Amino acid sequence: MASGRPLLGSIVFLRCSERFLFGLKSDFYSRIAVYRDSARTGFATISDAEMDNFRMVVNIKGQEYIPLTITNPQFLKGSRVRVLDGPFKGAVGVVRRIKGDRRLVVSVSGICAVATSFIRPELLEPVSGEEDCGEEA
């Protein structure tokens, strides 16, 4: 939630079995769509590490976020970084210049992304592939 309204309108994350998801989908007919994996062979699965990283960033009170469309890859390219201090300490994402400021962009693979408020460069450290939180960038 951001300012009393959903940050990412019409997106709901569920932790459930595939059986439950099929039942939910049949109960609501065509009123819901379920994200598929990149090969479109099954439902999209989000790792706990990736979801924890996303939750950590969007649950900080008093911060403003810019929802980004995942179809605009310019926001998802760049060196991966970890925030060393401040309200976003521990978050992993990429830094992009948006609306004139450097912002941390955190995404849920292939589904959604948000950009945080300004991030000071001295609060960032590069992240190698082995230290990644499971996201695709």
Short mmCIF file of C-alpha atoms in Angstrom, two decimals:
data_model
loop_
_atom_site.label_atom_id
_atom_site.label_comp_id
_atom_site.label_asym_id
_atom_site.label_seq_id
_atom_site.Cartn_x
_atom_site.Cartn_y
_atom_site.Cartn_z
CA MET A 1 0.00 0.00 0.00
CA ALA A 2 1.20 3.50 -0.80
CA SER A 3 -0.68 6.49 0.56
CA GLY A 4 -3.70 4.30 1.36
CA ARG A 5 -3.92 2.73 -2.11
CA PRO A 6 -2.33 -0.40 -3.58
CA LEU A 7 1.21 0.17 -4.81
CA LEU A 8 0.77 -2.30 -7.65
CA GLY A 9 -2.91 -2.29 -8.50
CA SER A 10 -4.46 -5.61 -9.45
CA ILE A 11 -1.44 -7.75 -8.54
CA VAL A 12 -1.78 -10.25 -5.70
CA PHE A 13 1.02 -12.57 -4.60
CA LEU A 14 -0.03 -15.96 -3.25
CA ARG A 15 1.84 -18.74 -1.50
CA CYS A 16 -0.24 -21.79 -2.33
CA SER A 17 -0.30 -25.16 -4.01
CA GLU A 18 -0.92 -25.52 -7.71
CA ARG A 19 -4.14 -27.35 -6.85
CA PHE A 20 -5.41 -24.38 -4.82
CA LEU A 21 -4.48 -22.00 -7.64
CA PHE A 22 -6.39 -24.09 -10.21
CA GLY A 23 -9.42 -24.06 -7.88
CA LEU A 24 -9.18 -20.30 -7.40
CA LYS A 25 -8.89 -19.76 -11.13
CA SER A 26 -11.94 -21.90 -11.83
CA ASP A 27 -13.97 -20.15 -9.09
CA PHE A 28 -13.30 -16.73 -10.58
CA TYR A 29 -13.52 -17.80 -14.24
CA SER A 30 -11.85 -15.24 -16.47
CA ARG A 31 -11.73 -12.42 -13.90
CA ILE A 32 -8.18 -13.32 -12.87
CA ALA A 33 -5.03 -13.98 -14.85
CA VAL A 34 -2.12 -15.98 -13.52
CA TYR A 35 1.43 -15.11 -14.49
CA ARG A 36 3.27 -17.90 -16.28
CA ASP A 37 6.97 -18.70 -16.15
CA SER A 38 9.17 -17.46 -18.99
CA ALA A 39 8.80 -20.75 -20.90
CA ARG A 40 5.00 -20.53 -20.38
CA THR A 41 5.01 -24.13 -19.17
CA GLY A 42 3.84 -23.46 -15.62
CA PHE A 43 2.87 -20.78 -13.15
CA ALA A 44 5.44 -18.12 -12.23
CA THR A 45 7.27 -19.02 -9.05
CA ILE A 46 8.99 -16.37 -6.95
CA SER A 47 11.78 -17.38 -4.60
CA ASP A 48 11.49 -16.50 -0.92
CA ALA A 49 14.69 -14.41 -1.18
CA GLU A 50 13.31 -12.38 -4.08
CA MET A 51 9.96 -11.82 -2.37
CA ASP A 52 11.66 -10.90 0.93
CA ASN A 53 13.84 -8.34 -0.91
CA PHE A 54 10.79 -6.80 -2.61
CA ARG A 55 8.76 -6.75 0.64
CA MET A 56 11.64 -5.16 2.57
CA VAL A 57 11.74 -2.23 0.16
CA VAL A 58 8.01 -1.59 -0.29
CA ASN A 59 7.11 -1.96 3.41
CA ILE A 60 9.13 1.05 4.58
CA LYS A 61 6.68 3.64 5.91
CA GLY A 62 6.80 7.18 4.55
CA GLN A 63 8.69 6.32 1.35
CA GLU A 64 7.43 7.17 -2.11
CA TYR A 65 7.72 4.65 -4.92
CA ILE A 66 7.36 4.75 -8.66
CA PRO A 67 5.72 1.61 -10.07
CA LEU A 68 7.50 0.59 -13.28
CA THR A 69 6.25 -1.53 -16.11
CA ILE A 70 8.30 -4.66 -16.40
CA THR A 71 7.97 -4.43 -20.19
CA ASN A 72 10.30 -1.41 -20.18
CA PRO A 73 13.68 -3.17 -19.81
CA GLN A 74 15.68 0.07 -19.61
CA PHE A 75 14.83 0.26 -15.92
CA LEU A 76 16.01 -3.27 -15.20
CA LYS A 77 19.47 -3.07 -16.79
CA GLY A 78 22.54 -2.06 -14.88
CA SER A 79 24.94 -3.22 -12.22
CA ARG A 80 23.38 -4.96 -9.27
CA VAL A 81 23.94 -3.28 -5.93
CA ARG A 82 23.16 -3.76 -2.24
CA VAL A 83 22.20 -0.87 0.04
CA LEU A 84 24.59 -0.63 3.00
CA ASP A 85 22.71 1.76 5.30
CA GLY A 86 19.55 3.78 5.72
CA PRO A 87 15.92 2.66 5.41
CA PHE A 88 16.67 0.35 2.46
CA LYS A 89 19.66 -1.36 4.15
CA GLY A 90 20.14 -4.87 2.76
CA ALA A 91 17.94 -4.38 -0.32
CA VAL A 92 19.34 -5.61 -3.64
CA GLY A 93 18.46 -4.09 -7.00
CA VAL A 94 19.83 -1.95 -9.81
CA VAL A 95 20.39 1.79 -9.80
CA ARG A 96 18.78 3.84 -12.56
CA ARG A 97 18.34 7.57 -13.11
CA ILE A 98 14.59 8.24 -13.10
CA LYS A 99 13.04 11.70 -12.97
CA GLY A 100 16.52 13.19 -12.49
CA ASP A 101 17.46 11.13 -9.40
CA ARG A 102 19.40 7.91 -8.83
CA ARG A 103 16.90 5.38 -7.55
CA LEU A 104 17.07 1.76 -6.54
CA VAL A 105 14.90 -0.40 -8.79
CA VAL A 106 13.73 -3.65 -7.18
CA SER A 107 11.79 -6.17 -9.22
CA VAL A 108 9.93 -9.44 -8.98
CA SER A 109 11.16 -11.38 -12.02
CA GLY A 110 9.00 -10.75 -15.04
CA ILE A 111 6.06 -9.42 -13.02
CA CYS A 112 6.61 -5.97 -11.54
CA ALA A 113 9.19 -3.44 -10.39
CA VAL A 114 9.30 -0.35 -8.22
CA ALA A 115 11.79 2.50 -7.97
CA THR A 116 12.57 3.94 -4.54
CA SER A 117 13.33 7.51 -3.56
CA PHE A 118 16.84 8.92 -4.14
CA ILE A 119 19.72 6.66 -3.06
CA ARG A 120 23.11 8.21 -2.20
CA PRO A 121 25.92 6.43 -4.12
CA GLU A 122 28.10 6.03 -0.99
CA LEU A 123 25.40 3.77 0.49
CA LEU A 124 25.78 1.20 -2.30
CA GLU A 125 28.10 -1.74 -2.94
CA PRO A 126 28.30 -3.92 -6.07
CA VAL A 127 26.75 -7.39 -5.82
CA SER A 128 28.25 -10.37 -7.63
CA GLY A 129 26.05 -13.03 -9.24
CA GLU A 130 26.67 -15.45 -6.35
CA GLU A 131 25.35 -12.95 -3.80
CA ASP A 132 22.20 -12.24 -5.78
CA CYS A 133 18.76 -12.49 -4.17
CA GLY A 134 17.41 -14.63 -7.00
CA GLU A 135 16.10 -11.89 -9.28
CA GLU A 136 16.56 -11.71 -13.01
CA ALA A 137 17.62 -8.31 -14.24
#
